[in-house]
Amino acid sequence: MNEIVNKQKSEFHVEIIIKGKGGHSSTPHKTRNPIIIGFEIINAINAKLAYQFDSFDDFTLVPTAFEAGAKENIIPEEAKVTYQGVFVDFSYSKILYELISKTSEAISVLYGANTEISFKNS
């Protein structure tokens, strides 16, 4: 029935660290809010995935964590988005690497921030 059970699975782990400019919540115009940038990155990656892969492909990639800030009235300097994925076809890793890298970097540049991306395959 489910052919993926009999195939070799690969795991894909991605951490995207967005480095913006923090500040007080009363002056958001003086910041480069990494939380907003992180949400934009998640939305863009998820939208691109829907058009990059067939819904019947043996593949998943989902955001599993979003970490940012420690105080409710302070916009943090950075945020971290974590994605976890599983796929059968190893060629997907190259596609994912390019899709995630290009999308994250383009959105960060748009907002005047930087990103650090780390990928792990297993």
Short mmCIF file of C-alpha atoms in Angstrom, two decimals:
data_model
loop_
_atom_site.label_atom_id
_atom_site.label_comp_id
_atom_site.label_asym_id
_atom_site.label_seq_id
_atom_site.Cartn_x
_atom_site.Cartn_y
_atom_site.Cartn_z
CA MET A 1 0.00 0.00 0.00
CA ASN A 2 2.34 2.73 1.19
CA GLU A 3 5.52 2.39 -0.86
CA ILE A 4 7.48 4.90 1.25
CA VAL A 5 7.61 2.33 4.06
CA ASN A 6 9.79 0.06 1.93
CA LYS A 7 12.15 2.80 0.68
CA GLN A 8 15.16 4.44 2.29
CA LYS A 9 14.08 7.70 3.90
CA SER A 10 16.31 10.75 4.28
CA GLU A 11 15.75 13.38 6.92
CA PHE A 12 16.30 17.04 6.25
CA HIS A 13 16.81 19.56 9.05
CA VAL A 14 17.13 23.30 8.47
CA GLU A 15 17.75 26.18 10.84
CA ILE A 16 17.30 29.71 9.55
CA ILE A 17 18.60 32.44 11.85
CA ILE A 18 17.34 35.90 10.95
CA LYS A 19 19.51 38.74 12.23
CA GLY A 20 17.59 41.99 12.25
CA LYS A 21 17.73 45.05 14.45
CA GLY A 22 15.94 44.96 17.76
CA GLY A 23 14.45 47.74 19.77
CA HIS A 24 11.56 48.84 21.91
CA SER A 25 8.06 47.95 20.76
CA SER A 26 7.02 51.61 20.99
CA THR A 27 9.38 52.42 18.09
CA PRO A 28 9.02 49.55 15.61
CA HIS A 29 9.94 51.85 12.73
CA LYS A 30 13.50 51.96 14.09
CA THR A 31 13.88 48.17 13.96
CA ARG A 32 14.24 45.39 11.43
CA ASN A 33 11.91 42.99 13.16
CA PRO A 34 13.20 39.41 12.70
CA ILE A 35 9.83 38.02 13.80
CA ILE A 36 8.02 39.66 10.88
CA ILE A 37 10.83 38.61 8.53
CA GLY A 38 10.67 35.04 9.83
CA PHE A 39 6.92 34.85 9.19
CA GLU A 40 7.45 36.17 5.66
CA ILE A 41 10.12 33.51 5.06
CA ILE A 42 7.85 30.71 6.33
CA ASN A 43 4.95 31.88 4.14
CA ALA A 44 7.12 32.20 1.04
CA ILE A 45 8.83 28.82 1.49
CA ASN A 46 5.52 27.04 2.05
CA ALA A 47 3.99 28.70 -1.01
CA LYS A 48 6.98 27.79 -3.17
CA LEU A 49 6.91 24.18 -1.96
CA ALA A 50 3.33 23.84 -3.16
CA TYR A 51 4.43 24.70 -6.69
CA GLN A 52 7.78 22.89 -6.64
CA PHE A 53 6.60 19.42 -5.67
CA ASP A 54 3.75 17.16 -6.70
CA SER A 55 1.28 16.40 -3.93
CA PHE A 56 1.92 12.69 -4.55
CA ASP A 57 5.70 12.93 -4.04
CA ASP A 58 7.12 11.01 -1.09
CA PHE A 59 8.12 14.19 0.66
CA THR A 60 7.36 16.44 3.62
CA LEU A 61 8.93 19.66 4.87
CA VAL A 62 7.27 21.64 7.65
CA PRO A 63 8.27 24.42 10.03
CA THR A 64 8.55 22.84 13.47
CA ALA A 65 9.83 25.69 15.65
CA PHE A 66 9.99 29.48 15.76
CA GLU A 67 12.07 31.07 18.50
CA ALA A 68 12.37 34.79 19.12
CA GLY A 69 12.54 37.24 21.98
CA ALA A 70 12.33 36.98 25.73
CA LYS A 71 10.48 40.16 26.74
CA GLU A 72 7.02 41.20 25.63
CA ASN A 73 7.90 44.86 24.98
CA ILE A 74 11.22 44.33 23.19
CA ILE A 75 11.67 43.45 19.54
CA PRO A 76 14.54 40.93 19.48
CA GLU A 77 17.75 41.15 17.46
CA GLU A 78 17.25 37.71 15.97
CA ALA A 79 14.80 34.89 15.40
CA LYS A 80 15.25 31.23 14.51
CA VAL A 81 13.01 29.15 12.24
CA THR A 82 13.44 25.37 12.21
CA TYR A 83 12.19 23.09 9.45
CA GLN A 84 12.11 19.30 9.50
CA GLY A 85 11.54 17.14 6.45
CA VAL A 86 11.55 13.56 5.21
CA PHE A 87 11.97 12.43 1.62
CA VAL A 88 12.91 9.38 -0.41
CA ASP A 89 14.50 10.92 -3.51
CA PHE A 90 17.90 12.38 -2.50
CA SER A 91 17.77 14.84 -5.41
CA TYR A 92 15.18 16.74 -3.38
CA SER A 93 17.90 17.92 -1.00
CA LYS A 94 19.51 20.09 -3.71
CA ILE A 95 16.14 21.55 -4.71
CA LEU A 96 15.30 22.28 -1.07
CA TYR A 97 18.69 23.81 -0.38
CA GLU A 98 18.30 26.26 -3.28
CA LEU A 99 14.65 27.03 -2.57
CA ILE A 100 15.22 27.71 1.13
CA SER A 101 18.49 29.61 0.65
CA LYS A 102 17.29 31.88 -2.13
CA THR A 103 13.92 32.59 -0.53
CA SER A 104 15.34 33.32 2.93
CA GLU A 105 18.11 35.53 1.62
CA ALA A 106 15.86 37.50 -0.74
CA ILE A 107 13.30 38.26 1.94
CA SER A 108 15.96 39.17 4.49
CA VAL A 109 17.63 41.57 2.07
CA LEU A 110 14.24 43.10 1.28
CA TYR A 111 13.87 43.99 4.98
CA GLY A 112 17.53 44.98 5.53
CA ALA A 113 18.41 41.93 7.62
CA ASN A 114 20.78 38.95 7.28
CA THR A 115 20.26 35.22 7.48
CA GLU A 116 22.41 32.29 8.50
CA ILE A 117 21.17 28.94 7.24
CA SER A 118 22.36 25.51 8.33
CA PHE A 119 21.30 22.29 6.63
CA LYS A 120 21.67 18.76 7.92
CA ASN A 121 20.84 15.62 5.95
CA SER A 122 20.70 12.17 7.50
#
